[in-house]
Tab-separated table of C-alpha atoms in Angstrom:
chain	number	residue	atom	x	y	z
A	245	UNK	CA	18.748	160.712	136.083
A	246	UNK	CA	17.743	157.597	137.281
A	247	UNK	CA	13.956	156.655	136.797
A	248	UNK	CA	11.892	153.876	139.096
A	249	UNK	CA	9.299	151.555	138.173
A	250	UNK	CA	7.753	148.345	139.560
A	251	UNK	CA	9.231	144.988	138.532
A	252	UNK	CA	8.009	142.411	136.141
A	253	UNK	CA	8.277	139.145	137.704
A	254	UNK	CA	9.357	138.097	134.405
A	255	UNK	CA	12.232	140.103	133.928
A	256	UNK	CA	13.520	137.807	136.834
A	257	UNK	CA	12.736	134.406	135.956
A	258	UNK	CA	14.370	135.234	132.107
A	259	UNK	CA	17.662	135.695	133.705
A	260	UNK	CA	19.576	132.587	133.337
A	261	UNK	CA	20.954	132.892	137.072
A	262	UNK	CA	17.114	132.963	138.547
A	263	UNK	CA	15.458	130.990	136.351
A	264	UNK	CA	15.147	128.171	139.098
A	265	UNK	CA	12.807	130.462	141.065
A	266	UNK	CA	9.156	129.363	141.494
A	267	UNK	CA	6.342	131.683	140.360
A	268	UNK	CA	5.676	132.657	144.008
A	269	UNK	CA	9.107	133.424	144.615
A	270	UNK	CA	9.900	135.627	141.837
A	271	UNK	CA	6.414	137.396	142.333
A	272	UNK	CA	7.641	138.079	146.213
A	273	UNK	CA	10.772	139.207	145.222
A	274	UNK	CA	9.240	141.469	142.408
A	275	UNK	CA	6.784	143.267	144.660
A	276	UNK	CA	9.210	144.348	147.003
A	277	UNK	CA	12.173	145.245	144.673
A	278	UNK	CA	12.384	148.241	142.261
A	279	UNK	CA	13.581	148.419	139.180
A	280	UNK	CA	16.009	151.279	138.351
A	281	UNK	CA	16.807	152.703	135.068
A	282	UNK	CA	20.644	153.994	135.190
A	283	UNK	CA	22.120	156.002	132.066
A	284	UNK	CA	25.745	155.106	131.010
A	285	UNK	CA	28.205	156.118	133.588
A	286	UNK	CA	25.642	157.154	135.907
A	287	UNK	CA	26.018	155.921	139.590
A	288	UNK	CA	24.448	152.883	140.997
A	289	UNK	CA	26.203	153.215	144.408
A	290	UNK	CA	28.551	154.998	145.952
A	291	UNK	CA	32.092	154.094	147.418
A	292	UNK	CA	31.992	154.553	151.362
A	293	UNK	CA	28.118	154.492	151.578
A	294	UNK	CA	26.552	151.896	153.742
A	295	UNK	CA	25.563	148.408	152.307
A	296	UNK	CA	21.815	148.548	152.402
A	297	UNK	CA	20.790	147.093	148.938
A	298	UNK	CA	21.090	144.162	146.823
A	299	UNK	CA	21.288	144.655	142.983
A	300	UNK	CA	20.553	142.596	140.259
A	301	UNK	CA	21.564	143.441	136.663
A	302	UNK	CA	18.500	142.810	134.630
A	303	UNK	CA	19.894	144.780	131.412
A	304	UNK	CA	23.188	146.202	130.142
A	305	UNK	CA	26.691	146.402	131.965
A	306	UNK	CA	27.601	147.671	134.861
A	307	UNK	CA	31.350	148.103	136.508
A	308	UNK	CA	32.962	148.177	139.690
A	309	UNK	CA	35.508	150.578	140.563
A	310	UNK	CA	37.694	151.329	143.415
A	311	UNK	CA	38.960	155.400	143.622
A	312	UNK	CA	42.017	155.363	145.487
A	313	UNK	CA	42.992	158.716	146.081
A	314	UNK	CA	43.373	160.165	142.404
A	315	UNK	CA	43.481	156.974	141.056
A	316	UNK	CA	40.690	154.937	139.774
A	317	UNK	CA	40.937	151.098	139.507
A	318	UNK	CA	38.806	149.165	137.388
A	319	UNK	CA	37.878	146.084	139.754
A	320	UNK	CA	35.617	144.058	137.048
A	321	UNK	CA	32.540	144.159	134.876
A	322	UNK	CA	29.178	143.018	136.108
A	323	UNK	CA	26.590	141.198	133.170
A	324	UNK	CA	22.939	140.603	133.115
A	325	UNK	CA	21.708	138.478	135.765
A	326	UNK	CA	24.524	139.018	138.224
A	327	UNK	CA	23.694	139.763	141.790
A	328	UNK	CA	25.924	142.048	143.419
A	329	UNK	CA	26.543	144.668	146.075
A	330	UNK	CA	27.136	141.803	148.237
A	331	UNK	CA	29.071	143.654	151.049
A	332	UNK	CA	25.180	143.921	151.972
A	333	UNK	CA	24.974	140.304	153.233
A	334	UNK	CA	27.739	140.585	155.545
A	335	UNK	CA	27.369	142.569	158.841
A	336	UNK	CA	27.059	146.144	159.153
A	337	UNK	CA	29.472	147.564	156.521
A	338	UNK	CA	30.196	150.242	153.964
A	339	UNK	CA	30.718	149.807	150.243
A	340	UNK	CA	34.455	149.170	149.253
A	341	UNK	CA	33.646	149.574	145.777
A	342	UNK	CA	31.780	152.200	143.314
A	343	UNK	CA	29.461	150.907	140.831
A	344	UNK	CA	28.643	152.487	137.876
A	345	UNK	CA	26.473	151.944	134.694
A	346	UNK	CA	29.255	151.083	131.812
A	347	UNK	CA	26.066	150.736	129.185
A	348	UNK	CA	22.465	151.803	129.971
A	349	UNK	CA	21.405	149.772	132.905
A	350	UNK	CA	18.291	148.410	134.058
A	351	UNK	CA	18.853	147.532	137.860
A	352	UNK	CA	16.495	145.455	140.525
A	353	UNK	CA	17.325	146.898	143.878
A	354	UNK	CA	15.969	145.260	146.810
A	355	UNK	CA	16.501	144.936	150.593
A	356	UNK	CA	19.274	142.243	151.565
A	357	UNK	CA	16.630	140.407	154.097
A	358	UNK	CA	14.240	140.249	151.352
A	359	UNK	CA	16.502	138.851	148.823
A	360	UNK	CA	17.793	136.202	151.292
A	361	UNK	CA	14.435	135.344	152.956
A	362	UNK	CA	12.662	135.041	149.168
A	363	UNK	CA	15.159	133.278	147.556
A	364	UNK	CA	16.911	131.222	149.932
A	365	UNK	CA	13.916	131.037	152.389
A	366	UNK	CA	16.407	131.256	155.702
A	367	UNK	CA	17.013	134.273	157.918
A	368	UNK	CA	19.124	136.828	156.718
A	369	UNK	CA	20.802	137.233	160.142
A	370	UNK	CA	21.833	133.376	159.788
A	371	UNK	CA	23.459	133.945	156.483
A	372	UNK	CA	25.357	137.116	157.080
A	373	UNK	CA	26.972	135.195	160.241
A	374	UNK	CA	27.927	132.183	158.109
A	375	UNK	CA	29.265	134.554	155.315
A	376	UNK	CA	31.118	136.363	157.688
A	377	UNK	CA	33.086	133.489	158.985
A	378	UNK	CA	33.526	131.928	155.622
A	379	UNK	CA	33.891	134.232	152.602
A	380	UNK	CA	34.209	137.357	154.742
A	381	UNK	CA	37.927	136.825	155.254
A	382	UNK	CA	38.283	136.392	151.182
A	383	UNK	CA	36.279	139.516	150.368
A	384	UNK	CA	38.681	141.496	152.821
A	385	UNK	CA	41.516	140.173	150.858
A	386	UNK	CA	39.636	141.368	147.476
A	387	UNK	CA	39.206	144.866	148.904
A	388	UNK	CA	42.605	145.148	150.229
A	389	UNK	CA	44.197	143.901	146.983
A	390	UNK	CA	42.376	146.488	144.855
A	391	UNK	CA	43.221	149.171	147.775
A	392	UNK	CA	47.076	148.253	147.049
A	393	UNK	CA	47.028	148.681	143.473
A	394	UNK	CA	48.825	151.902	142.219
A	395	UNK	CA	50.335	152.584	145.929
A	396	UNK	CA	53.729	152.964	147.110
A	397	UNK	CA	55.328	150.676	149.858
A	398	UNK	CA	54.578	153.195	152.458
A	399	UNK	CA	50.945	153.305	151.791
A	400	UNK	CA	50.635	149.250	151.387
A	401	UNK	CA	52.693	148.428	154.611
A	402	UNK	CA	50.468	151.129	156.551
A	403	UNK	CA	47.499	149.310	155.399
A	404	UNK	CA	48.483	146.002	155.928
A	405	UNK	CA	49.699	146.728	159.507
A	406	UNK	CA	46.422	148.341	160.265
A	407	UNK	CA	44.566	145.149	158.876
A	408	UNK	CA	46.953	143.241	161.282
A	409	UNK	CA	45.829	145.507	164.193
A	410	UNK	CA	42.095	145.065	163.556
A	411	UNK	CA	42.411	140.979	163.264
A	412	UNK	CA	45.137	140.441	165.796
A	413	UNK	CA	45.691	143.249	168.099
A	414	UNK	CA	44.597	143.879	171.834
A	415	UNK	CA	44.749	147.245	173.288
A	416	UNK	CA	48.039	148.515	174.766
A	417	UNK	CA	48.717	151.838	176.735
A	418	UNK	CA	50.783	152.823	173.819
A	419	UNK	CA	48.463	151.543	170.964
A	420	UNK	CA	47.716	148.293	169.921
A	421	UNK	CA	50.031	145.208	170.171
A	422	UNK	CA	50.290	142.523	167.798
A	423	UNK	CA	49.500	139.343	169.263
A	424	UNK	CA	50.722	137.370	165.966
A	425	UNK	CA	54.351	136.746	165.406
A	426	UNK	CA	55.621	138.223	161.784
A	427	UNK	CA	58.857	138.660	160.747
A	428	UNK	CA	60.338	141.082	158.031
A	429	UNK	CA	60.033	138.583	155.472
A	430	UNK	CA	56.481	138.035	156.252
A	431	UNK	CA	55.531	141.504	156.117
A	432	UNK	CA	57.470	141.809	152.930
A	433	UNK	CA	55.396	138.867	151.047
A	434	UNK	CA	52.143	140.552	152.530
A	435	UNK	CA	52.821	143.651	150.490
A	436	UNK	CA	54.817	142.338	147.444
A	437	UNK	CA	58.076	144.144	148.211
A	438	UNK	CA	61.844	143.019	149.375
A	439	UNK	CA	62.693	142.291	152.665
A	440	UNK	CA	65.465	145.095	152.655
A	441	UNK	CA	62.851	147.560	151.562
A	442	UNK	CA	60.189	146.724	154.079
A	443	UNK	CA	62.628	146.728	157.050
A	444	UNK	CA	63.300	150.195	156.073
A	445	UNK	CA	60.492	151.494	155.858
A	446	UNK	CA	59.629	149.962	159.258
A	447	UNK	CA	62.253	152.111	160.680
A	448	UNK	CA	61.063	154.768	159.038
A	449	UNK	CA	57.895	154.261	160.696
A	450	UNK	CA	59.421	153.682	164.047
A	451	UNK	CA	61.423	157.050	163.935
A	452	UNK	CA	57.621	158.445	162.985
A	453	UNK	CA	56.547	157.025	166.091
A	454	UNK	CA	53.476	155.380	164.229
A	455	UNK	CA	55.114	151.850	165.324
A	456	UNK	CA	56.507	150.873	168.617
A	457	UNK	CA	59.087	147.971	168.845
A	458	UNK	CA	59.148	145.714	172.291
A	459	UNK	CA	61.534	143.355	172.138
A	460	UNK	CA	60.350	141.108	169.326
A	461	UNK	CA	56.778	142.433	169.823
A	462	UNK	CA	55.049	145.214	167.570
A	463	UNK	CA	53.074	147.553	168.763
A	464	UNK	CA	50.830	149.657	165.975
A	465	UNK	CA	49.422	153.339	166.908
A	466	UNK	CA	46.129	153.063	164.580
A	467	UNK	CA	45.509	156.747	164.966
A	468	UNK	CA	48.634	157.796	163.293
A	469	UNK	CA	49.031	154.953	161.180
A	470	UNK	CA	45.674	155.648	159.593
A	471	UNK	CA	46.330	159.968	159.419
A	472	UNK	CA	49.596	158.737	157.539
A	473	UNK	CA	47.398	156.514	155.007
A	474	UNK	CA	44.959	159.400	154.362
A	475	UNK	CA	47.597	162.092	154.086
A	476	UNK	CA	47.807	163.558	150.261
A	477	UNK	CA	51.029	161.871	148.473
A	478	UNK	CA	53.923	164.485	148.601
A	479	UNK	CA	54.745	166.304	145.483
């Protein structure tokens, strides 16, 4: 069970990553943050929940995991002084990873707007817009890579097509038309498979009517593709 307490400003400035903060900054941040004690293997935040807080690891080690169907992928470990839960600094989104205490941990928890305005001295909305058009795409690639680990070609290709439909799609009466022209070799590179196997899987998708070919253009049916990705694996 987690326990909460007030945060001592010195617990922040003792961290190498935040030692540069002025005493008044540390005091303001400590006033608006909460110190959370999390026992080993306890959850810090859940995958899929709304991103609404920034976390600073004060003591211990935490781990970020991606739970993909029945598989658990260890994305990385977090050490003292690291700031994490950074999806909350991007436009409204949900947590792509689950975070747990690898050892007993003490974590500072603060609202993203408080963290940004106190530590950086700029409006959180401005930072969010800048991050979205800079590191946002790299964050998306990290999440997609973690999502692909352990998946078969069918699921990887479906996920890649859904991502492309979100970024480069326009609505069509039959689904979502991709405005970017990609060859089968391009898609094969995107999902880490041979062109032949990728072509075979695209043909299967077409027979299942989750994609539609219109000459050289590709139309995605997102609802059907998403259902395919979420379906339990066959025995």
